[in-house]
Tab-separated table of C-alpha atoms and ligand atoms in Angstrom:
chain	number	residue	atom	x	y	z
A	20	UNK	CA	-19.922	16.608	4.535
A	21	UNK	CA	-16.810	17.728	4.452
A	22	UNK	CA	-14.243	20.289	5.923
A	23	UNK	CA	-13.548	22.894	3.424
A	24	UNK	CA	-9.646	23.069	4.457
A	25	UNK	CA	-9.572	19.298	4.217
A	26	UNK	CA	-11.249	19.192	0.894
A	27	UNK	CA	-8.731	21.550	-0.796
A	28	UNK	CA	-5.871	19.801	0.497
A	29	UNK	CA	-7.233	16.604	-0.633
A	30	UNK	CA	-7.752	18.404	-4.444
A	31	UNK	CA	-4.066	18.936	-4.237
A	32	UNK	CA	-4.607	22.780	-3.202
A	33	UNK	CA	-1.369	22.602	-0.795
A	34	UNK	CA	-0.865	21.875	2.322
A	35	UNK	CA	-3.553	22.272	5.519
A	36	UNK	CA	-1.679	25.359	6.577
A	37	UNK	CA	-0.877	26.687	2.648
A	38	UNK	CA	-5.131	25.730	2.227
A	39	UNK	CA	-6.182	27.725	5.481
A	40	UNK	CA	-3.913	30.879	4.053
A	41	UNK	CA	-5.739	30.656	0.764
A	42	UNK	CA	-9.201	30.460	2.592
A	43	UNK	CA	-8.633	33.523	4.809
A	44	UNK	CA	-7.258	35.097	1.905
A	45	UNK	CA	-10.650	34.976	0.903
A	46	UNK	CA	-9.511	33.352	-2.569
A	47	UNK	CA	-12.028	30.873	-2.498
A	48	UNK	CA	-16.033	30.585	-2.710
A	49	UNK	CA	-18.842	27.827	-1.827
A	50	UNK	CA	-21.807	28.451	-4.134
A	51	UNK	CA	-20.400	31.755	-5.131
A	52	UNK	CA	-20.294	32.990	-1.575
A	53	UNK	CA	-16.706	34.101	-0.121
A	54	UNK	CA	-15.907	31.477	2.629
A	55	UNK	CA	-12.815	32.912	4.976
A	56	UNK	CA	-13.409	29.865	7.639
A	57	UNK	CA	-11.622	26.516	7.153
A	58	UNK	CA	-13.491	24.902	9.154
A	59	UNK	CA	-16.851	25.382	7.591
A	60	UNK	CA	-18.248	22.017	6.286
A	61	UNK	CA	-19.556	21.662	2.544
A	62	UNK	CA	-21.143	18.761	0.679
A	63	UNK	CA	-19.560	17.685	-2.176
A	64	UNK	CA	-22.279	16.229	-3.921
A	65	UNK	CA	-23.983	19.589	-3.952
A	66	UNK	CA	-21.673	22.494	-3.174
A	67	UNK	CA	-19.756	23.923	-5.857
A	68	UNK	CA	-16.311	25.082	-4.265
A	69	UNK	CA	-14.325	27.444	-6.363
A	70	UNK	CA	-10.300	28.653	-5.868
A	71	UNK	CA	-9.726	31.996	-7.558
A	72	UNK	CA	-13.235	31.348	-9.618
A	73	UNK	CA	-11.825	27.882	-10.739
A	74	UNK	CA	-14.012	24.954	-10.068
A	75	UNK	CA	-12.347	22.326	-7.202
A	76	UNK	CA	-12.318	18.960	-9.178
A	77	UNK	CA	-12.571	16.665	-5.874
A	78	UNK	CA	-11.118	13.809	-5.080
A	79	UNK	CA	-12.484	10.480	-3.885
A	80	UNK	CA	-9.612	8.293	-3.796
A	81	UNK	CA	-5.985	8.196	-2.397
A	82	UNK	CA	-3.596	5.555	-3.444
A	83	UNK	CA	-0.383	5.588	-1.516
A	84	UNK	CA	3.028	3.430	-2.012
A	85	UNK	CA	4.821	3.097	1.060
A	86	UNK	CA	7.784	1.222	1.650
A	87	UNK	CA	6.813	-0.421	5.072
A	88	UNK	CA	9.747	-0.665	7.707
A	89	UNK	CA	9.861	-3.856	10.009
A	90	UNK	CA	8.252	-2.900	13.277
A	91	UNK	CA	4.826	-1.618	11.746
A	92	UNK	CA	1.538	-4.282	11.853
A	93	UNK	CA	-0.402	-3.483	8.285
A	94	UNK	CA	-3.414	-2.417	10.565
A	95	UNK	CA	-5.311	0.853	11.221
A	96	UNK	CA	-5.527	0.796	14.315
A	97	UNK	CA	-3.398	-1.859	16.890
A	98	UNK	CA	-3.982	-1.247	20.677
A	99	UNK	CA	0.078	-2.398	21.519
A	100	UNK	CA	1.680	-2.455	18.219
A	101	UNK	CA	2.657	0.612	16.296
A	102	UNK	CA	0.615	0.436	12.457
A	103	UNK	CA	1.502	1.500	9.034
A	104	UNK	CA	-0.954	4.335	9.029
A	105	UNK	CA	1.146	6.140	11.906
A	106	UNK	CA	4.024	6.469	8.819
A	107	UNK	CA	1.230	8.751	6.800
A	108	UNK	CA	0.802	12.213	7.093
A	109	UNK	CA	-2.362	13.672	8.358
A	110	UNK	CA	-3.096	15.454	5.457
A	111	UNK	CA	-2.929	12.177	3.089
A	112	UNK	CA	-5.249	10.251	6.073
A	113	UNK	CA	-7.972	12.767	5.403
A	114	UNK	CA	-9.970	9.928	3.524
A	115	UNK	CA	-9.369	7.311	5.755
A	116	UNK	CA	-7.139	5.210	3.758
A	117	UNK	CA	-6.555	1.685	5.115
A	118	UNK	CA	-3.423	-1.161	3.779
A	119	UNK	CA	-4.445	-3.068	0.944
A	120	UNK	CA	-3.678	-6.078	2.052
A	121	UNK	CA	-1.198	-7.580	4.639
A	122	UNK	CA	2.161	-7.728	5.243
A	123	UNK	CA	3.414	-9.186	8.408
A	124	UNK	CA	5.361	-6.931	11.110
A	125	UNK	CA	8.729	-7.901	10.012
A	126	UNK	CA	8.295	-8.042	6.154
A	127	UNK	CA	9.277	-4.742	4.854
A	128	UNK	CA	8.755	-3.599	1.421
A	129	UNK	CA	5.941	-2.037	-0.869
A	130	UNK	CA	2.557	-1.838	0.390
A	131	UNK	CA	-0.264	0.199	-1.062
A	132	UNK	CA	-2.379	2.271	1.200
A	133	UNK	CA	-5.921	3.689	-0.691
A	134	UNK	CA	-9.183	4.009	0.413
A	135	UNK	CA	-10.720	2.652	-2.968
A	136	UNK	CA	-12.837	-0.502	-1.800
A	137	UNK	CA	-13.315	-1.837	-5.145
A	138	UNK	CA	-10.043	-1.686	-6.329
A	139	UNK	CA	-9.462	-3.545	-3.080
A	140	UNK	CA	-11.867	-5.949	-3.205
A	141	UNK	CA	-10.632	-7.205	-6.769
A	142	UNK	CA	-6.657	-6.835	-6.423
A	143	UNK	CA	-6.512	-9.135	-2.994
A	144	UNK	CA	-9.403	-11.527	-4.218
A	145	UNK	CA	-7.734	-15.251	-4.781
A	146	UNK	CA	-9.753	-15.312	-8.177
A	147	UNK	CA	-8.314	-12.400	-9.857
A	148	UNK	CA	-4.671	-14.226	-9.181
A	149	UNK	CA	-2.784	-10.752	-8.560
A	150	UNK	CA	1.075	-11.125	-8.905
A	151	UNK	CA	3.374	-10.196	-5.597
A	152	UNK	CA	6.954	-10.565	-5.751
A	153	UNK	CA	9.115	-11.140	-2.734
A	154	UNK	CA	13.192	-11.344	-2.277
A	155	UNK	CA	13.885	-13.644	0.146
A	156	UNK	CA	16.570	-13.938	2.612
A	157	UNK	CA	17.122	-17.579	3.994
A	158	UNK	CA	19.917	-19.532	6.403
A	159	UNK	CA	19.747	-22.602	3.800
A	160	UNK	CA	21.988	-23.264	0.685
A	161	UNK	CA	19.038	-23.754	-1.839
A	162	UNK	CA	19.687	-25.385	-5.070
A	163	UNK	CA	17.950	-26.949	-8.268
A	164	UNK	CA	15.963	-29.520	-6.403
A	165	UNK	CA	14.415	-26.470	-4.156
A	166	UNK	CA	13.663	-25.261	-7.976
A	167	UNK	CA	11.825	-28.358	-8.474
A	168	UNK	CA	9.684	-28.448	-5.682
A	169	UNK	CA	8.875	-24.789	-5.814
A	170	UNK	CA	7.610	-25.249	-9.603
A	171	UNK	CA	5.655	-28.492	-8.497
A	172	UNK	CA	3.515	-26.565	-5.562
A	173	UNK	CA	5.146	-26.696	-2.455
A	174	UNK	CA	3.110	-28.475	0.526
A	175	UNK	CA	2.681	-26.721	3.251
A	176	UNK	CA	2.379	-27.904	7.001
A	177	UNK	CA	-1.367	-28.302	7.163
A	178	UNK	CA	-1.438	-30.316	4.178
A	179	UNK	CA	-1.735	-27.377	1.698
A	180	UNK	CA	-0.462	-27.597	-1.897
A	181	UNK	CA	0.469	-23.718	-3.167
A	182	UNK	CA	0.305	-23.379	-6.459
A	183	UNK	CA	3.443	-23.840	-8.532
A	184	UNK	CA	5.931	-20.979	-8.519
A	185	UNK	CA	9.039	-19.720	-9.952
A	186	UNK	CA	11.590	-20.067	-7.361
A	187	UNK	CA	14.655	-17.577	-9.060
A	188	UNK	CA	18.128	-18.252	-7.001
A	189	UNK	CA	20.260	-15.417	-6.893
A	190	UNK	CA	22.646	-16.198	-4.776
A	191	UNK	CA	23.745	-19.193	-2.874
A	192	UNK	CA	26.450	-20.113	-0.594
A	193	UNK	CA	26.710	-23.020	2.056
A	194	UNK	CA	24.750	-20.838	4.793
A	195	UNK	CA	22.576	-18.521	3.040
A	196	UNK	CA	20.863	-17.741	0.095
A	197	UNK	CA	18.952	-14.937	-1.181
A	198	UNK	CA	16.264	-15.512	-4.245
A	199	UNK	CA	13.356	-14.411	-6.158
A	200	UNK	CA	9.338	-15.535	-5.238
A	201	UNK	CA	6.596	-14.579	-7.167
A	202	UNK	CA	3.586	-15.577	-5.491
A	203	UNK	CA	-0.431	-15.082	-7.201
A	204	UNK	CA	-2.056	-16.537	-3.652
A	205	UNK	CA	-1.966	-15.067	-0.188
A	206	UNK	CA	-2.298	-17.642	2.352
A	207	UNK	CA	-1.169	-16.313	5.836
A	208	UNK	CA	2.325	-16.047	6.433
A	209	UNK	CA	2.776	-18.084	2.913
A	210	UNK	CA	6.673	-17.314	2.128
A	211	UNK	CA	7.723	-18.430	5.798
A	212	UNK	CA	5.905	-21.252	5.348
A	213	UNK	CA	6.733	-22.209	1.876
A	214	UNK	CA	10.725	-22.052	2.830
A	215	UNK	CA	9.984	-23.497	6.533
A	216	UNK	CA	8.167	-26.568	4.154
A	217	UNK	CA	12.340	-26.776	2.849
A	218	UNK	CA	13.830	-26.983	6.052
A	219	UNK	CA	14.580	-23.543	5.632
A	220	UNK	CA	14.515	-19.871	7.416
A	221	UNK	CA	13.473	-16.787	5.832
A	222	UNK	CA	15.840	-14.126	8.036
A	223	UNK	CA	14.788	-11.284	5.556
A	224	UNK	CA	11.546	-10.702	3.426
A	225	UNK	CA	10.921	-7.847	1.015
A	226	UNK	CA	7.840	-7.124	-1.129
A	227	UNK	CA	9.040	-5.795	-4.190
A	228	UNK	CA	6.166	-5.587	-6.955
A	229	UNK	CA	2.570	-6.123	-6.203
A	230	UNK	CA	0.184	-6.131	-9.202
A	231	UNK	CA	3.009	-5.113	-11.504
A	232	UNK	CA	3.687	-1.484	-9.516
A	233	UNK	CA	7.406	-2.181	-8.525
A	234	UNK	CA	8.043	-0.528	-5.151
A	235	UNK	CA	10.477	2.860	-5.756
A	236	UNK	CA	13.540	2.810	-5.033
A	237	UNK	CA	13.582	6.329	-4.028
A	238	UNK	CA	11.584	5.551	-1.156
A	239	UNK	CA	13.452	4.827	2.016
A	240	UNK	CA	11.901	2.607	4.692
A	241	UNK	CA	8.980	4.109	6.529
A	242	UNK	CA	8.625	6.441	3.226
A	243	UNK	CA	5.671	6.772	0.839
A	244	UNK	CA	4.830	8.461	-1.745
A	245	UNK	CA	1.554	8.979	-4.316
A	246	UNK	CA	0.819	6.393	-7.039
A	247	UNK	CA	1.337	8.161	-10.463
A	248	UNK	CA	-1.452	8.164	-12.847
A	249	UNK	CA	-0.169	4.994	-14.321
A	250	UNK	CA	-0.136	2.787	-11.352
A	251	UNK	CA	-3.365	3.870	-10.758
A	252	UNK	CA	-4.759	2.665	-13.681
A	253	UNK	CA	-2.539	-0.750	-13.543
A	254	UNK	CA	-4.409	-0.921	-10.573
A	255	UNK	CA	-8.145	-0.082	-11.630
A	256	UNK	CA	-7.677	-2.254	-14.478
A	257	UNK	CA	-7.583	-5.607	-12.326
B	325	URA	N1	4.552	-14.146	3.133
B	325	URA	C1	4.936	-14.084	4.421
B	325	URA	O1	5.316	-15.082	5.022
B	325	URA	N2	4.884	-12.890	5.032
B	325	URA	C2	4.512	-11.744	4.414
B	325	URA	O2	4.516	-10.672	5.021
B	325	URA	C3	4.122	-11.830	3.068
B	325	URA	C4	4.156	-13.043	2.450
Protein backbone atom coordinates (compact mmCIF):
# COMPACT_ATOMS: atom_id res chain seq x y z
CA UNK A 1 0.00 0.00 0.00
CA UNK A 2 0.79 3.12 -0.78
CA UNK A 3 0.23 6.90 0.04
CA UNK A 4 -1.78 8.45 -2.62
CA UNK A 5 0.33 11.88 -2.45
CA UNK A 6 3.47 9.78 -2.59
CA UNK A 7 2.31 7.74 -5.48
CA UNK A 8 1.59 10.76 -7.73
CA UNK A 9 4.74 12.33 -7.02
CA UNK A 10 6.52 9.23 -7.75
CA UNK A 11 4.38 9.09 -11.41
CA UNK A 12 6.00 12.40 -12.01
CA UNK A 13 2.62 14.31 -10.99
CA UNK A 14 4.79 17.28 -9.32
CA UNK A 15 5.97 17.88 -6.37
CA UNK A 16 4.46 16.55 -2.68
CA UNK A 17 3.05 19.99 -2.13
CA UNK A 18 2.01 20.63 -6.18
CA UNK A 19 0.41 16.59 -5.66
CA UNK A 20 -1.51 17.48 -2.31
CA UNK A 21 -3.00 20.80 -4.28
CA UNK A 22 -4.14 18.58 -7.10
CA UNK A 23 -5.72 16.03 -4.57
CA UNK A 24 -7.73 18.63 -2.61
CA UNK A 25 -8.55 20.06 -5.79
CA UNK A 26 -10.42 17.07 -6.04
CA UNK A 27 -8.78 16.41 -9.63
CA UNK A 28 -8.12 13.01 -8.95
CA UNK A 29 -10.12 9.58 -8.30
CA UNK A 30 -9.30 5.94 -6.76
CA UNK A 31 -11.68 3.46 -8.40
CA UNK A 32 -13.73 6.26 -9.77
CA UNK A 33 -14.35 7.71 -6.35
CA UNK A 34 -13.15 11.51 -5.73
CA UNK A 35 -10.27 11.21 -3.14
CA UNK A 36 -9.52 14.95 -1.54
CA UNK A 37 -7.07 13.28 1.27
CA UNK A 38 -3.36 12.74 0.51
CA UNK A 39 -2.86 10.72 2.91
CA UNK A 40 -5.27 7.98 2.08
CA UNK A 41 -3.38 4.72 1.20
CA UNK A 42 -4.17 2.75 -2.16
CA UNK A 43 -2.83 -0.52 -3.57
CA UNK A 44 -1.34 -0.39 -6.66
CA UNK A 45 -1.81 -3.73 -7.75
CA UNK A 46 -5.53 -3.23 -7.51
CA UNK A 47 -6.58 0.41 -7.32
CA UNK A 48 -6.97 2.24 -10.39
CA UNK A 49 -5.87 5.97 -9.60
CA UNK A 50 -6.92 8.50 -12.14
CA UNK A 51 -5.65 12.51 -12.55
CA UNK A 52 -8.26 14.52 -14.41
CA UNK A 53 -9.87 10.94 -15.66
CA UNK A 54 -6.33 9.92 -16.96
CA UNK A 55 -5.05 6.64 -15.76
CA UNK A 56 -1.68 7.06 -13.24
CA UNK A 57 0.93 4.81 -15.08
CA UNK A 58 3.01 3.96 -11.73
CA UNK A 59 6.26 3.68 -11.19
CA UNK A 60 8.37 0.94 -9.63
CA UNK A 61 11.78 2.04 -10.10
CA UNK A 62 14.00 5.18 -9.50
CA UNK A 63 17.40 5.42 -10.96
CA UNK A 64 19.34 8.40 -9.76
CA UNK A 65 22.97 9.84 -10.91
CA UNK A 66 24.53 11.69 -8.28
CA UNK A 67 27.78 13.14 -8.28
CA UNK A 68 28.93 12.09 -4.68
CA UNK A 69 31.01 14.82 -2.73
CA UNK A 70 33.94 13.56 -0.41
CA UNK A 71 32.57 13.43 3.09
CA UNK A 72 29.47 11.10 2.29
CA UNK A 73 29.86 6.97 3.17
CA UNK A 74 27.78 5.18 0.08
CA UNK A 75 25.46 3.78 2.91
CA UNK A 76 21.76 4.22 3.87
CA UNK A 77 21.99 4.60 6.93
CA UNK A 78 25.61 5.32 9.07
CA UNK A 79 25.15 5.92 12.88
CA UNK A 80 28.43 8.71 12.87
CA UNK A 81 29.04 9.33 9.31
CA UNK A 82 26.86 11.47 7.13
CA UNK A 83 25.51 8.99 3.82
CA UNK A 84 24.79 9.65 0.26
CA UNK A 85 21.08 9.26 0.70
CA UNK A 86 21.03 12.51 3.01
CA UNK A 87 22.05 14.42 -0.63
CA UNK A 88 18.42 13.07 -2.07
CA UNK A 89 15.35 14.72 -1.79
CA UNK A 90 12.51 13.23 0.08
CA UNK A 91 10.35 13.08 -2.65
CA UNK A 92 12.93 10.93 -4.90
CA UNK A 93 13.52 8.55 -1.44
CA UNK A 94 9.87 7.64 -1.59
CA UNK A 95 10.93 4.08 -2.92
CA UNK A 96 13.65 3.52 -0.79
CA UNK A 97 16.43 3.76 -3.16
CA UNK A 98 19.80 2.51 -1.86
CA UNK A 99 23.76 3.18 -3.75
CA UNK A 100 24.50 0.74 -6.25
CA UNK A 101 27.52 -0.11 -5.24
CA UNK A 102 30.38 1.54 -3.20
CA UNK A 103 32.42 4.28 -3.32
CA UNK A 104 34.63 5.07 -0.46
CA UNK A 105 34.10 8.42 1.70
CA UNK A 106 36.66 10.38 -0.06
CA UNK A 107 36.16 9.22 -3.73
CA UNK A 108 33.85 11.61 -5.30
CA UNK A 109 32.28 11.17 -8.57
CA UNK A 110 29.21 9.34 -10.26
CA UNK A 111 27.30 6.97 -8.31
CA UNK A 112 23.91 5.56 -9.19
CA UNK A 113 21.24 5.45 -6.59
CA UNK A 114 17.93 3.03 -7.72
CA UNK A 115 15.97 0.79 -5.96
CA UNK A 116 15.91 -1.85 -8.89
CA UNK A 117 17.46 -5.10 -7.21
CA UNK A 118 17.98 -6.88 -10.34
CA UNK A 119 19.55 -4.38 -12.20
CA UNK A 120 21.73 -4.34 -9.10
CA UNK A 121 22.37 -7.64 -8.64
CA UNK A 122 23.75 -8.04 -12.35
CA UNK A 123 25.68 -4.56 -12.86
CA UNK A 124 27.99 -5.08 -9.48
CA UNK A 125 28.25 -8.98 -9.99
CA UNK A 126 32.20 -9.83 -10.79
CA UNK A 127 30.81 -12.15 -13.68
CA UNK A 128 29.03 -9.68 -15.71
CA UNK A 129 32.62 -7.64 -15.77
CA UNK A 130 30.85 -4.05 -15.67
CA UNK A 131 33.26 -1.22 -16.81
CA UNK A 132 34.09 1.79 -14.10
CA UNK A 133 36.36 4.44 -15.00
CA UNK A 134 38.32 6.44 -12.50
CA UNK A 135 40.79 9.69 -12.91
CA UNK A 136 43.31 9.42 -10.63
CA UNK A 137 45.27 11.90 -8.78
CA UNK A 138 48.73 10.56 -7.45
CA UNK A 139 52.12 12.18 -5.63
CA UNK A 140 54.32 9.82 -8.05
CA UNK A 141 55.80 10.66 -11.56
CA UNK A 142 54.33 7.53 -13.38
CA UNK A 143 55.73 6.51 -16.63
CA UNK A 144 55.75 3.63 -19.34
CA UNK A 145 56.96 0.94 -17.02
CA UNK A 146 53.80 1.83 -14.58
CA UNK A 147 52.01 1.17 -18.19
CA UNK A 148 53.51 -2.14 -18.19
CA UNK A 149 52.67 -3.38 -15.01
CA UNK A 150 49.18 -2.00 -15.07
CA UNK A 151 48.50 -4.01 -18.49
CA UNK A 152 50.21 -7.19 -16.90
CA UNK A 153 47.71 -7.27 -13.63
CA UNK A 154 49.02 -5.43 -10.94
CA UNK A 155 49.66 -7.50 -7.54
CA UNK A 156 48.23 -6.34 -4.84
CA UNK A 157 49.41 -6.52 -1.08
CA UNK A 158 47.68 -9.73 -0.12
CA UNK A 159 49.02 -11.49 -2.96
CA UNK A 160 46.18 -10.56 -5.40
CA UNK A 161 46.72 -10.35 -9.18
CA UNK A 162 43.90 -7.67 -10.72
CA UNK A 163 43.21 -8.24 -13.91
CA UNK A 164 45.13 -6.37 -16.59
CA UNK A 165 44.14 -2.76 -17.19
CA UNK A 166 44.68 0.18 -19.29
CA UNK A 167 46.63 2.54 -17.29
CA UNK A 168 46.10 6.07 -19.67
CA UNK A 169 48.78 8.89 -18.38
CA UNK A 170 47.62 12.22 -18.81
CA UNK A 171 49.79 14.11 -17.23
CA UNK A 172 53.06 13.68 -15.52
CA UNK A 173 55.54 15.78 -13.84
CA UNK A 174 58.34 14.86 -11.23
CA UNK A 175 55.72 15.03 -8.20
CA UNK A 176 52.43 14.25 -9.51
CA UNK A 177 50.55 12.74 -12.05
CA UNK A 178 47.05 12.53 -12.97
CA UNK A 179 45.75 9.45 -15.37
CA UNK A 180 43.04 7.36 -16.65
CA UNK A 181 41.84 3.67 -14.87
CA UNK A 182 39.34 1.63 -16.19
CA UNK A 183 38.67 -1.03 -13.89
CA UNK A 184 35.87 -4.32 -14.72
CA UNK A 185 36.52 -5.77 -10.86
CA UNK A 186 35.69 -4.20 -7.54
CA UNK A 187 37.88 -5.43 -4.92
CA UNK A 188 37.74 -3.11 -1.79
CA UNK A 189 39.51 -0.03 -1.96
CA UNK A 190 41.10 -1.48 -5.44
CA UNK A 191 42.55 1.94 -7.05
CA UNK A 192 44.41 2.86 -3.66
CA UNK A 193 45.69 -0.27 -3.63
CA UNK A 194 46.61 -0.81 -7.17
CA UNK A 195 48.78 2.68 -7.10
CA UNK A 196 49.92 1.98 -3.28
CA UNK A 197 51.23 -1.66 -5.13
CA UNK A 198 53.58 1.34 -7.29
CA UNK A 199 54.89 3.03 -4.47
CA UNK A 200 52.41 5.49 -5.14
CA UNK A 201 49.51 7.83 -3.49
CA UNK A 202 46.23 8.42 -4.90
CA UNK A 203 45.55 12.24 -3.32
CA UNK A 204 42.38 12.51 -5.60
CA UNK A 205 39.90 9.82 -7.01
CA UNK A 206 36.96 10.46 -9.31
CA UNK A 207 34.45 7.97 -10.77
CA UNK A 208 33.71 9.09 -14.05
CA UNK A 209 31.69 6.36 -16.15
CA UNK A 210 30.21 3.31 -14.63
CA UNK A 211 28.61 0.81 -17.05
CA UNK A 212 29.11 3.21 -19.93
CA UNK A 213 26.67 6.18 -18.24
CA UNK A 214 29.40 8.97 -18.04
CA UNK A 215 28.71 11.06 -14.93
CA UNK A 216 27.20 14.80 -16.13
CA UNK A 217 29.00 17.38 -16.08
CA UNK A 218 26.21 19.58 -15.20
CA UNK A 219 26.03 18.09 -11.95
CA UNK A 220 27.96 19.79 -9.23
CA UNK A 221 29.20 17.81 -6.22
CA UNK A 222 26.52 16.65 -3.85
CA UNK A 223 24.08 17.04 -7.07
CA UNK A 224 21.94 14.39 -8.78
CA UNK A 225 19.82 14.16 -11.17
CA UNK A 226 17.34 11.32 -13.00
CA UNK A 227 18.81 8.76 -15.43
CA UNK A 228 17.30 9.51 -18.93
CA UNK A 229 15.52 6.81 -20.67
CA UNK A 230 18.71 5.78 -22.29
CA UNK A 231 20.84 5.14 -19.34
CA UNK A 232 18.22 3.26 -18.10
CA UNK A 233 18.16 0.90 -20.62
CA UNK A 234 22.23 0.80 -20.87
CA UNK A 235 21.63 -0.23 -17.56
CA UNK A 236 18.76 -2.97 -17.82
CA UNK A 237 20.54 -4.36 -20.64
CA UNK A 238 23.58 -5.75 -18.47
N1 LIG B 1 38.85 2.20 -5.71
C1 LIG B 1 39.13 2.79 -4.54
O1 LIG B 1 40.23 2.65 -4.00
N2 LIG B 1 38.18 3.53 -3.96
C2 LIG B 1 36.96 3.76 -4.52
O2 LIG B 1 36.14 4.48 -3.96
C3 LIG B 1 36.69 3.14 -5.75
C4 LIG B 1 37.65 2.37 -6.32
Amino acid sequence: MKRLDNLLVNSGYGSRREVQKIIRQKKVTVNGEIINRPAVHVDILKDEVCVLGEKVLYKEFVYLMLNKPAGFVSATHDKFERTVLELIDDEDKILEPYPVGRLDKDTVGLLIISNDGNMCHRVLSPKRHVEKKYFVRVDTCLNSSHIEIFSKGVILEDGYKCKPVELKILNSTPTGSECEVVLTEGKFHQIKRMFEAINSNVLYLKRIEFCGIELDENLNEGEYRHLTDEEVNILKLV
